[in-house]
GROMACS .gro file of C-alpha atoms in nm:
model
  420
    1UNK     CA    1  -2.825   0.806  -2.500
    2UNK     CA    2  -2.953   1.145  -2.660
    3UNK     CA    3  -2.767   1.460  -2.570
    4UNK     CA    4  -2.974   1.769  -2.405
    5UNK     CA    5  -3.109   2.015  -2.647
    6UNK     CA    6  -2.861   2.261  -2.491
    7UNK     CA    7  -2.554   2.030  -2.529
    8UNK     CA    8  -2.683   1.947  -2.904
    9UNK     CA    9  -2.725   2.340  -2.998
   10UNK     CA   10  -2.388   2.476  -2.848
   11UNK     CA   11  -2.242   2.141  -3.022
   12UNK     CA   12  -2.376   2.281  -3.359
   13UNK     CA   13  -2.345   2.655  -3.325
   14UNK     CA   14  -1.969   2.573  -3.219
   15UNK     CA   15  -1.940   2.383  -3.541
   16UNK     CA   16  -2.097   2.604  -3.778
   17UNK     CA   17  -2.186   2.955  -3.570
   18UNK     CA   18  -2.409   3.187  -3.754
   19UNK     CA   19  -2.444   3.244  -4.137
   20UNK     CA   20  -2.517   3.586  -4.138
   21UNK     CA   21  -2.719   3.592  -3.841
   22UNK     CA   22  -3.007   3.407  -3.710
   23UNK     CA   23  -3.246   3.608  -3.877
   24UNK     CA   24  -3.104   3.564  -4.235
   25UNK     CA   25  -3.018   3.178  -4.156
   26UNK     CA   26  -3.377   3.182  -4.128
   27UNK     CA   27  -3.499   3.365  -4.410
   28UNK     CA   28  -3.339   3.110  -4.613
   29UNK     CA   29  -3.556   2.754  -4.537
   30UNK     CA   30  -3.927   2.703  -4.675
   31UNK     CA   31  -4.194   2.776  -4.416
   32UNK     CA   32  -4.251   2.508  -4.156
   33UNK     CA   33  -4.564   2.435  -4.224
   34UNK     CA   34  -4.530   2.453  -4.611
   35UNK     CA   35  -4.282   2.192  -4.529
   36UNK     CA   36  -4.452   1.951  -4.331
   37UNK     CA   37  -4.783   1.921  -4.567
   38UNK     CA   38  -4.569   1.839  -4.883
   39UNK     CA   39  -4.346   1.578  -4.712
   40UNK     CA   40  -4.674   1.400  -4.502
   41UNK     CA   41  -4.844   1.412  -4.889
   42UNK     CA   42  -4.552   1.292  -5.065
   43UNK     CA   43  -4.587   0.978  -5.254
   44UNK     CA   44  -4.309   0.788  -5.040
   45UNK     CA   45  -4.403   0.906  -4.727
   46UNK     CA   46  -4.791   0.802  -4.797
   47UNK     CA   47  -4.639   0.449  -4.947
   48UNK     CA   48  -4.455   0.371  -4.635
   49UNK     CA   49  -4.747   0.548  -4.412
   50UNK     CA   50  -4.960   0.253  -4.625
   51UNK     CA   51  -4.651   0.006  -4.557
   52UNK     CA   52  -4.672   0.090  -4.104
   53UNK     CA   53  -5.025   0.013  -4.119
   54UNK     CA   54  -5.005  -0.302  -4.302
   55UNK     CA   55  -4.729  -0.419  -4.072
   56UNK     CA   56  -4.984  -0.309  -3.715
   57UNK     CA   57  -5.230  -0.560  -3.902
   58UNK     CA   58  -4.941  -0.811  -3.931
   59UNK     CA   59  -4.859  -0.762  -3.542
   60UNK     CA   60  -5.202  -0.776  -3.454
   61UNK     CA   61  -5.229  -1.128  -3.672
   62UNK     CA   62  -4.930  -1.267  -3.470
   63UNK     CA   63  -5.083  -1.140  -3.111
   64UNK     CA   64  -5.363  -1.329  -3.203
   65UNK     CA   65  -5.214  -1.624  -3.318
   66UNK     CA   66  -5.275  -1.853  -3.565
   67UNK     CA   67  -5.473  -2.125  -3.379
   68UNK     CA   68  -5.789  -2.227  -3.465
   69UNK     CA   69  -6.128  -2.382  -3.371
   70UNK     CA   70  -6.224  -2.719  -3.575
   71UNK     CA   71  -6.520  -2.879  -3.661
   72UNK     CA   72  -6.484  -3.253  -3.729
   73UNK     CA   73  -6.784  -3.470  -3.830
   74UNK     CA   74  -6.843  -3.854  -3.991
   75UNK     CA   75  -7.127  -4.053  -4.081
   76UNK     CA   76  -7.119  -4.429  -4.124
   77UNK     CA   77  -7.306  -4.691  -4.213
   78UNK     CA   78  -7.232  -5.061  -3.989
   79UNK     CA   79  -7.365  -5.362  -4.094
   80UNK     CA   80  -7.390  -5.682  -3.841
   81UNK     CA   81  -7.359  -5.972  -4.049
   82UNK     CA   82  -7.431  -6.262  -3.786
   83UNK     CA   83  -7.770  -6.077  -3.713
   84UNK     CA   84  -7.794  -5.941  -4.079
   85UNK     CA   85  -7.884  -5.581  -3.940
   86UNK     CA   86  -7.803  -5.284  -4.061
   87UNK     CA   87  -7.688  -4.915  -3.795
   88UNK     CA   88  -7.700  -4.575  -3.919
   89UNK     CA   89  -7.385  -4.382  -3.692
   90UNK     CA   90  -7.219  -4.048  -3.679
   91UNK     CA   91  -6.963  -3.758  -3.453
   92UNK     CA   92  -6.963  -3.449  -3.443
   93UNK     CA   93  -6.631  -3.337  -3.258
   94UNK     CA   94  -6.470  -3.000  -3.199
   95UNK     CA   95  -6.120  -2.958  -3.178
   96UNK     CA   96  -5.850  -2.635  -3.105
   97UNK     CA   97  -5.480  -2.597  -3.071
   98UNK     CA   98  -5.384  -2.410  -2.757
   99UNK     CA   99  -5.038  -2.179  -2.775
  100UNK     CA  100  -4.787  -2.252  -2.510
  101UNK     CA  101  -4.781  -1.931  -2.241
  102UNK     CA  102  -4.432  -1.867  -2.337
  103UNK     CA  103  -4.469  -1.826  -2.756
  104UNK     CA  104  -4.771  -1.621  -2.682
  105UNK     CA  105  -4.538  -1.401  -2.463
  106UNK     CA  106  -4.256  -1.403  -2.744
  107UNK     CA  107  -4.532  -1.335  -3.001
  108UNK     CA  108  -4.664  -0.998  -2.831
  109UNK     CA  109  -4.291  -0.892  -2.784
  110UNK     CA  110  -4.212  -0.987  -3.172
  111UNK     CA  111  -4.603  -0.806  -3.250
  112UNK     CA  112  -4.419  -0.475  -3.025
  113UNK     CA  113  -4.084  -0.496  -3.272
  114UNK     CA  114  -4.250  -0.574  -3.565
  115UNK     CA  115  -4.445  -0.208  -3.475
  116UNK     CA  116  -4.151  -0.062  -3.355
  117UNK     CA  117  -3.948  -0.118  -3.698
  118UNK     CA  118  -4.265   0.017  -3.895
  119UNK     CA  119  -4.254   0.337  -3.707
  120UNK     CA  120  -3.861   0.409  -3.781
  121UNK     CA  121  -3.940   0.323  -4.175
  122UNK     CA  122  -4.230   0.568  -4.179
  123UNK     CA  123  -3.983   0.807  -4.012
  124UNK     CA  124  -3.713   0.752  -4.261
  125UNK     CA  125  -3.904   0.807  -4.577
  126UNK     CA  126  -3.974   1.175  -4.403
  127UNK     CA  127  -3.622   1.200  -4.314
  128UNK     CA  128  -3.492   1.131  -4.664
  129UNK     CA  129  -3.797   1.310  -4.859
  130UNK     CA  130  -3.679   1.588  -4.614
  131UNK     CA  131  -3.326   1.544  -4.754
  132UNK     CA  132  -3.467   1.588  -5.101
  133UNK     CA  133  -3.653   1.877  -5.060
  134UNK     CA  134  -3.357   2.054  -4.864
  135UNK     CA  135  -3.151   1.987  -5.177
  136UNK     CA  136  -3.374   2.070  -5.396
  137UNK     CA  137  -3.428   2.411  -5.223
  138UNK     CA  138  -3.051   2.508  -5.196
  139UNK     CA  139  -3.031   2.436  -5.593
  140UNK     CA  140  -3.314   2.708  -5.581
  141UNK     CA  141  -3.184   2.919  -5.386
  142UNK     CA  142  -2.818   2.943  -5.607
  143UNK     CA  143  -3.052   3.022  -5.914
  144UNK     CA  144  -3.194   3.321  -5.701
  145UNK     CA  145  -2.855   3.389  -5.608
  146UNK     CA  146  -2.749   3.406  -5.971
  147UNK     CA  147  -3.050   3.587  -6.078
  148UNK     CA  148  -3.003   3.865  -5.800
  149UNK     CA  149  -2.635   3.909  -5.907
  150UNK     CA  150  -2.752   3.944  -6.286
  151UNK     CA  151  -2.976   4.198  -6.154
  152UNK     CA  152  -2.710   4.389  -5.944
  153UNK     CA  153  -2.497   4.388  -6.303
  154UNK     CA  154  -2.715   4.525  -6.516
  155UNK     CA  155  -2.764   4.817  -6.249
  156UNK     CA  156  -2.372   4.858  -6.246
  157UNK     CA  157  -2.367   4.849  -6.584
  158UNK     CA  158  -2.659   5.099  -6.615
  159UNK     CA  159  -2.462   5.344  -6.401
  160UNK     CA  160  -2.130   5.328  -6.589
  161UNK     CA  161  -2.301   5.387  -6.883
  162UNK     CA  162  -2.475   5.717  -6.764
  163UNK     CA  163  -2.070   5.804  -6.663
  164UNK     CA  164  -2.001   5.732  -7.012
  165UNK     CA  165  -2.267   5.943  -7.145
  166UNK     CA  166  -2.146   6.240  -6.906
  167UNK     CA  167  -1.779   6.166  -7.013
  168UNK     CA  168  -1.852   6.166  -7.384
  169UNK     CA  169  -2.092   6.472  -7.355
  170UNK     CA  170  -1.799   6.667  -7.204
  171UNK     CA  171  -1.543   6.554  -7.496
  172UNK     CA  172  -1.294   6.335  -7.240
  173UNK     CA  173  -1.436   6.013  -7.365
  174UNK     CA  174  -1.443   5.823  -7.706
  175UNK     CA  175  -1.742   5.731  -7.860
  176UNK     CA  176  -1.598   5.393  -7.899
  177UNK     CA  177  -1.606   5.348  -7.529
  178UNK     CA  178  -1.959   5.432  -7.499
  179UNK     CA  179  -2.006   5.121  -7.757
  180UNK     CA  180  -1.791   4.894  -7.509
  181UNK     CA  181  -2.022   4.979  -7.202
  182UNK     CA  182  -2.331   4.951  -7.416
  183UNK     CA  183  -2.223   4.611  -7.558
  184UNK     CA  184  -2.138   4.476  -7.184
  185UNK     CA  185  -2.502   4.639  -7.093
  186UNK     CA  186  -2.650   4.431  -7.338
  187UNK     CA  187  -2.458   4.117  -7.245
  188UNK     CA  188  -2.556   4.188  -6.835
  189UNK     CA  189  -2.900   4.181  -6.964
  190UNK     CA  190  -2.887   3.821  -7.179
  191UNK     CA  191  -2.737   3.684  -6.904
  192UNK     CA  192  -2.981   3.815  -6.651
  193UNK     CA  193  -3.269   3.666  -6.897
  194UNK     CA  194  -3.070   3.308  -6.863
  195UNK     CA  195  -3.034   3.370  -6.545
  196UNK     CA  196  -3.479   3.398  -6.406
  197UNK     CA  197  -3.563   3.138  -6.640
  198UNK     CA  198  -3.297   2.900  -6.446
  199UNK     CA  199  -3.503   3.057  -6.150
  200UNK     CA  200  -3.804   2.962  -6.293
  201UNK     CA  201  -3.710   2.600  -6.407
  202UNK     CA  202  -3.592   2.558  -6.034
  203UNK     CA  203  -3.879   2.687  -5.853
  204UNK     CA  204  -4.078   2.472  -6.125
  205UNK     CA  205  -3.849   2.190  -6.031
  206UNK     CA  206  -3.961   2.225  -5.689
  207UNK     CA  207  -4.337   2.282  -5.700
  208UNK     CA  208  -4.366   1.930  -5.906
  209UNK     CA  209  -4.173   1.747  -5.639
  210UNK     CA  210  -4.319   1.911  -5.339
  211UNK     CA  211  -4.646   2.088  -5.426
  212UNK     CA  212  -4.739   2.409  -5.221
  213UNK     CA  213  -4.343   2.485  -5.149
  214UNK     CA  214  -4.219   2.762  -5.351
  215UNK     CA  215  -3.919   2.929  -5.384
  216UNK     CA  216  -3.878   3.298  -5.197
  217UNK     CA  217  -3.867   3.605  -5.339
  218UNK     CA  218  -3.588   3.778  -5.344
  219UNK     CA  219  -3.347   3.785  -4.993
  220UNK     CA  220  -3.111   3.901  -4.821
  221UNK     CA  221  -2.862   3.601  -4.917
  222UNK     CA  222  -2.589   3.500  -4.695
  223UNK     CA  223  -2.225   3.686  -4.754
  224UNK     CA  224  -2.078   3.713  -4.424
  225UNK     CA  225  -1.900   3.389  -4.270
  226UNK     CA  226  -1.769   3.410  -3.883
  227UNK     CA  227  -1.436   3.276  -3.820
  228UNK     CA  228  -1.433   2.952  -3.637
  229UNK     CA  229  -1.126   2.864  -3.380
  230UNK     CA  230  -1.025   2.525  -3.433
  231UNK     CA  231  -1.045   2.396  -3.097
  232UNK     CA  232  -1.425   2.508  -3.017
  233UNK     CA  233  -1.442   2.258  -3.359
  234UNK     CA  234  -1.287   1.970  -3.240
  235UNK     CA  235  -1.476   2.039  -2.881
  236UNK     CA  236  -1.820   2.027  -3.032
  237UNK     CA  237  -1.708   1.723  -3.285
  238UNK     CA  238  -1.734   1.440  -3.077
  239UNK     CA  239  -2.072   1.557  -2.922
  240UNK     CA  240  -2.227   1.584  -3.263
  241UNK     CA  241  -2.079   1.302  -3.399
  242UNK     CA  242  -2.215   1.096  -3.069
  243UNK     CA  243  -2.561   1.262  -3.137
  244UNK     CA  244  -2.560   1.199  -3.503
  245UNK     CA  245  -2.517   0.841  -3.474
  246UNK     CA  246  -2.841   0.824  -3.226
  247UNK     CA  247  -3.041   1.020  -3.454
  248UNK     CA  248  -2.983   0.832  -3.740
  249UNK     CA  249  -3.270   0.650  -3.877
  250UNK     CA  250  -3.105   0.410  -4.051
  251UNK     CA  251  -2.896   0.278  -3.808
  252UNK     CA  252  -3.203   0.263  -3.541
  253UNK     CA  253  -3.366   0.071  -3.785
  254UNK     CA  254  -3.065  -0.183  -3.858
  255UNK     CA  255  -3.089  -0.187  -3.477
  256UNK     CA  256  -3.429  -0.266  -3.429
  257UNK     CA  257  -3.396  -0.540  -3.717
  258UNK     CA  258  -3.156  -0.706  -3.519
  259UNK     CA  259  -3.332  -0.740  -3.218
  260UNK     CA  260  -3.662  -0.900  -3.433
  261UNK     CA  261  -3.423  -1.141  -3.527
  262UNK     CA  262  -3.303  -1.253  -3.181
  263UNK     CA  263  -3.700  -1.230  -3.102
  264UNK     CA  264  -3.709  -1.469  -3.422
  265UNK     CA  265  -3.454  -1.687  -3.300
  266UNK     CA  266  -3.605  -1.721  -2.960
  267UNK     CA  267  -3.932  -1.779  -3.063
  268UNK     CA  268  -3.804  -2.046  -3.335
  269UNK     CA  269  -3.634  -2.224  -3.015
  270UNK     CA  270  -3.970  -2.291  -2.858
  271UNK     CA  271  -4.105  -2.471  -3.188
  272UNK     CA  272  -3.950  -2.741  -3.031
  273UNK     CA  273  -4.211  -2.751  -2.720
  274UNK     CA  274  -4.514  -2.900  -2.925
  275UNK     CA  275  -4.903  -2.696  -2.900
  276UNK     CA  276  -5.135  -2.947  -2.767
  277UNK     CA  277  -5.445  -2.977  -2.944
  278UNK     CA  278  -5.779  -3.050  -2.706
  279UNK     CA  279  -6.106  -3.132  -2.857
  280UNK     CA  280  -6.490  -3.271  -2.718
  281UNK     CA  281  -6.682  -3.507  -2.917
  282UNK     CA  282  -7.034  -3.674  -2.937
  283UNK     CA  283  -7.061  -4.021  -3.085
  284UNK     CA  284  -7.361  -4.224  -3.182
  285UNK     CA  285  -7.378  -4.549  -3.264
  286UNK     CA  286  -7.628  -4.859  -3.316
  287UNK     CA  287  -7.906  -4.642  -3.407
  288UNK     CA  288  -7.862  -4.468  -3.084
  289UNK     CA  289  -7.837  -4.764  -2.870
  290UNK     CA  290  -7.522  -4.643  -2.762
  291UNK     CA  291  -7.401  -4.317  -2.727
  292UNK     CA  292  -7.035  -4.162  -2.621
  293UNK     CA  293  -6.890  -3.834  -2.495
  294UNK     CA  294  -6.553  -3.767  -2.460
  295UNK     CA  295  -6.253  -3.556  -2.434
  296UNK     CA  296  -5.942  -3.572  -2.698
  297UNK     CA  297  -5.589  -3.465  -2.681
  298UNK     CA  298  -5.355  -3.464  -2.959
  299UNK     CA  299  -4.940  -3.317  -2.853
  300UNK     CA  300  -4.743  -3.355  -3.182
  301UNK     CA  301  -4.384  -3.463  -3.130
  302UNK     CA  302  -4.107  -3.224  -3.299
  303UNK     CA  303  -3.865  -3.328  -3.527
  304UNK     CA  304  -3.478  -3.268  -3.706
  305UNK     CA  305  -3.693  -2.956  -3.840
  306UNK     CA  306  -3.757  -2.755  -3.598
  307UNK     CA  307  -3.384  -2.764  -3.444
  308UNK     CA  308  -3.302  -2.702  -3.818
  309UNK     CA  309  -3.526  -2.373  -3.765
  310UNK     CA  310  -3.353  -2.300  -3.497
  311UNK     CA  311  -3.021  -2.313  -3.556
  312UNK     CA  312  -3.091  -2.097  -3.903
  313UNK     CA  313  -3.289  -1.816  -3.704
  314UNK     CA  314  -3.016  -1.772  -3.450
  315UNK     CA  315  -2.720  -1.753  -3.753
  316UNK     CA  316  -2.955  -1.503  -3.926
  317UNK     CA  317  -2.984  -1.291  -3.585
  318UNK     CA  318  -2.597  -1.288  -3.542
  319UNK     CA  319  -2.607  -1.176  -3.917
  320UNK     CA  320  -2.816  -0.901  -3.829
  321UNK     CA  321  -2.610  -0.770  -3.534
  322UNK     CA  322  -2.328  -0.767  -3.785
  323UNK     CA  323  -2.460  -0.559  -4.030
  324UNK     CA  324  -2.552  -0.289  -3.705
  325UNK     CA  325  -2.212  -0.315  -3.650
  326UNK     CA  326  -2.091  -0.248  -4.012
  327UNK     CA  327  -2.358   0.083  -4.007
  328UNK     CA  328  -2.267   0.173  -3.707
  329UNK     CA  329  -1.852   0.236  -3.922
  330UNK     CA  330  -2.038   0.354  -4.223
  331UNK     CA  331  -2.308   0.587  -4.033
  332UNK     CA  332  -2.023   0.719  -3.804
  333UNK     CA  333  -1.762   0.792  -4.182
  334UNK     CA  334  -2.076   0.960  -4.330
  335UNK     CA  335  -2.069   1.255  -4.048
  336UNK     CA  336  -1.711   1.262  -4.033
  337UNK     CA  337  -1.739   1.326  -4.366
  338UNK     CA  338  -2.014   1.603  -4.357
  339UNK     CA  339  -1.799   1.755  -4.120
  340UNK     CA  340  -1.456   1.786  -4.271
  341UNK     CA  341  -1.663   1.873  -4.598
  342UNK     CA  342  -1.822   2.136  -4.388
  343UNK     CA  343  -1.477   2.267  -4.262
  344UNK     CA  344  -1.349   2.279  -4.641
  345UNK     CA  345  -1.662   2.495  -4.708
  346UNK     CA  346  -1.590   2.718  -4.403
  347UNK     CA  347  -1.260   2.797  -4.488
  348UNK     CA  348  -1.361   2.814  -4.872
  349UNK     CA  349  -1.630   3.067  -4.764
  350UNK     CA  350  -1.414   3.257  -4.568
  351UNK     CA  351  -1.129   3.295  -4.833
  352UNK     CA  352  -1.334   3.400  -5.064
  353UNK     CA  353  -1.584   3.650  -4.902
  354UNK     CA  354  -1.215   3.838  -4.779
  355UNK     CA  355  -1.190   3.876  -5.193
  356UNK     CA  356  -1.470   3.975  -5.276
  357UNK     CA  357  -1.468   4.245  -5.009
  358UNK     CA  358  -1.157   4.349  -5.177
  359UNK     CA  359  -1.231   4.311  -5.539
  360UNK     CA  360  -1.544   4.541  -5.454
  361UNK     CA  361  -1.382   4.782  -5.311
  362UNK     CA  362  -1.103   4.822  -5.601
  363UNK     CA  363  -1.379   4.814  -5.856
  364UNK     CA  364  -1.562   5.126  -5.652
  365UNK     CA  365  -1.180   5.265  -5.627
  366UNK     CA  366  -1.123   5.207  -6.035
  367UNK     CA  367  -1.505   5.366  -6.109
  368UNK     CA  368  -1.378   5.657  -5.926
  369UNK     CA  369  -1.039   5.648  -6.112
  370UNK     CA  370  -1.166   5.654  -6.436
  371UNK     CA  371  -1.505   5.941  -6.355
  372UNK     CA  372  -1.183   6.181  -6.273
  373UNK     CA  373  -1.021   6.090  -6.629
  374UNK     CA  374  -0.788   5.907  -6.429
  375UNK     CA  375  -0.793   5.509  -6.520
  376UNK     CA  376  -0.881   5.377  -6.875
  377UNK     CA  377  -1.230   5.190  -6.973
  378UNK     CA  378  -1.040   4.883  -6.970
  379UNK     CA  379  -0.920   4.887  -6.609
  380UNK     CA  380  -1.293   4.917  -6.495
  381UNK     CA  381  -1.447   4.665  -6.757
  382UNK     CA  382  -1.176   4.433  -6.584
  383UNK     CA  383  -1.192   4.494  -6.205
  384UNK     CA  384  -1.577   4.502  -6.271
  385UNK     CA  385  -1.525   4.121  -6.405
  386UNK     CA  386  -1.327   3.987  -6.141
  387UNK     CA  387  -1.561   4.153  -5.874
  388UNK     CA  388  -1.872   3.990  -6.032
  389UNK     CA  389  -1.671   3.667  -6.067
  390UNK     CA  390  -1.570   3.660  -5.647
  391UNK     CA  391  -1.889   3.819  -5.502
  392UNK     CA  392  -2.113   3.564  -5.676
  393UNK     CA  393  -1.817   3.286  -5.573
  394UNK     CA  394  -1.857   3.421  -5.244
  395UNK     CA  395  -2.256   3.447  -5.215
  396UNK     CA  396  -2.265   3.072  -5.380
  397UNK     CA  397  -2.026   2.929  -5.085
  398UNK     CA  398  -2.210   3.088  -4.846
  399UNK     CA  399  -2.476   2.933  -4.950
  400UNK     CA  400  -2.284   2.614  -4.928
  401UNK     CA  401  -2.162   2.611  -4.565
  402UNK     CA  402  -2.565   2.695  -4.516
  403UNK     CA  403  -2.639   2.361  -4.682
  404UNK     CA  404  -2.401   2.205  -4.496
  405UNK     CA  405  -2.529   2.337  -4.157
  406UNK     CA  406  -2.893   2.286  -4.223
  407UNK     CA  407  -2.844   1.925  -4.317
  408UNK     CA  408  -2.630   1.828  -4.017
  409UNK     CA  409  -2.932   1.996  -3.865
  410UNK     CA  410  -3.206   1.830  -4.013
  411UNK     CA  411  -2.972   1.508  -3.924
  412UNK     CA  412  -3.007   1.579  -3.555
  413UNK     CA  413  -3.379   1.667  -3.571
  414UNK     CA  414  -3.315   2.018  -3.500
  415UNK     CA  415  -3.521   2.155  -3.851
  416UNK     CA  416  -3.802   1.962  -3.962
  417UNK     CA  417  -3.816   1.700  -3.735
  418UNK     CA  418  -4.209   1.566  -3.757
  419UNK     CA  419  -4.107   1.202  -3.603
  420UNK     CA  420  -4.422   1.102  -3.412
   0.00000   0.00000   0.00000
């Protein structure tokens, strides 16, 4: 049974409550409807969209059944010898098999699950070409991140230079130091070239797979992670995990492959009640002298084979409820997976935003140390390291508890769900 909306957001927002706010959560993800073109034209999704129509023809075939009208007809020649006369004779006779009321029933209900299990593939290849594309556009969006933090260096670096400059000017700084800053300048600004064409390979990366989704420009990127207690976690765990299970398209469709087999099974039972086969027929014979119509039934008698069938159509159906069972352990391990992996991120995210909050603030402290002739070159050139090193550490996780929140929601439909 699905969960309310209500029940399913609270569940989620009590797991993993705001990155940043709403608003910047949703700055992050591709544009809807950017989205939903380049999965419904991706190659999979129009394979298996090919594959659901194919199997709607196969349902249809098996509604209809495979019984058919026949046309029989002989000519023969008799010859009398005792008057030494010769007849021309000949049939004509048409024949049909008739399907039993109750295997045209179990045929329409195995033509309804044969449907049924074509929708939930077409709805998996989205699902998982929607999985792609999410990863593919978090791999992005860590290039941007990297890129905008290049950026931000080489505009540090620009500034401390110009306090060089003023220092040296007024004769309380070396020349030498001047060099350093100018050397580290230069080495913000290789970096920050490696750093777009990464951007640009990614974005690349991205277009190829998923033409007409490209990578924003520069945003606001998550930094900020709100504390989470840990018994509004293990409140909204079992919810999730309860609605993660019915959302799951590969389970559903383990599910619904189980139940074609019992429809198998059941239908492979009644092979054992034979289809009569009723046919008319003209006969004439002697020249015409004499001439017959009749009626013809035909009720083949099953054999050891069918009960054979039978037996191996029910085994394979209990085979089939065993592997939902077996999912139904490995879908439910997945999410507790995602979620302690989501948990390690949180905390990860938290520790190190606290640092780079601090780390900032002793650089800004040591860049005011050193304009008063108070702190050496080397204390800045070394707090401005290990501030670069935990704000794009923090920016990076942040962006990781984001991943991990957007694909627990695109797991329980609540981004991208185009299921129809």
């Amino acid at each position: 049974m699905k969960l309310p909306l209500f029940l399913k957001n609270l569940a989620l927002w009590l797991l993993l409550p705001a990155i940043a706010g709403s608003a910047a959560q949703a700055a992050i993800l591709p544009d809807e409807a950017q989205v939903r073109q380049a999965l419904q034209q991706h190659p999979r999704v129009l394979a298996a969209s090919a594959k659901r129509d194919a199997q709607f023809a196969k349902s249809e075939q098996l509604r209809a059944g495979s019984h058919q009208t026949t046309l029989r007809t002989s000519l023969q020649r008799r010859r009398v010898s005792d008057v030494n006369d010769h007849f021309g004779e000949g049939q004509v006779a048409l024949e049909r098999s008739f399907r039993l009321p109750q295997k045209a029933r179990a045929d329409a209900s195995l033509a309804g699950l044969t449907e049924q299990a074509a929708n939930i593939e077409l709805q998996d290849a989205l699902h998982e070409t929607a999985r792609e594309l999410l990863r593919l556009w978090f791999a992005g969006t860590r290039t941007l991140a990297e890129a905008q933090h290049a950026e931000q260096a080489v505009r540090l670096h620009d500034d401390l230079a110009s306090l060089v400059a003023k220092r040296v000017k007024a004769g309380d700084a070396s020349r030498l130091e001047a060099d350093l800053v100018q050397a580290e300048r230069d080495r913000a600004r290789a970096m920050l070239g490696l750093a777009r064409a990464r951007l640009q390979a990614a974005g690349q990366s991205v277009a190829a797979r998923f033409p007409g989704v490209t990578l924003p420009e520069p945003m606001a990127l998550p930094e900020w992670i709100s504390p989470l207690p840990a018994d509004a976690a293990d409140a909204g765990r079992e919810l999730l995990r309860a609605e993660y299970l019915a959302a799951s398209h590969e389970l559903r469709l383990a599910r619904a492959d189980a139940e074609h087999s019992r429809g198998i099974a059941q239908r492979q039972s009644l092979e054992r009640l034979p289809d009569p086969t009723l046919g008319v027929f003209y006969s004439n014979e002697r020249n015409g002298a004499e001439r017959v119509i009749g009626l013809s039934v035909a009720i083949p008698f099953s054999g050891a084979g069918s009960a054979a069938g039978a037996r191996a159509a029910y085994f394979e159906a209990n085979a089939a409820q065993a592997r939902v069972a077996d999912l139904e352990r490995k879908v439910g391990a997945d999410f507790d997976m995602l979620w302690i992996d989501a948990q390690a991120k949180r905390s990860a995210a938290l520790a190190l935003a606290d640092a780079a909050r601090m780390q900032a603030e002793a650089l800004r402290k040591t860049i005011r140390a050193y304009g008063l002739g108070e702190a050496p070159l080397a204390d800045v050139l070394l707090a401005r390291k290990a501030s670069a090193e935990s704000t794009l550490a923090a920016r990076i996780a942040a962006l990781d508890i984001a991943e991990a929140t957007d694909r627990l929601r695109l797991d329980l439909h609540q981004i991208w769900d185009f299921d129809e």
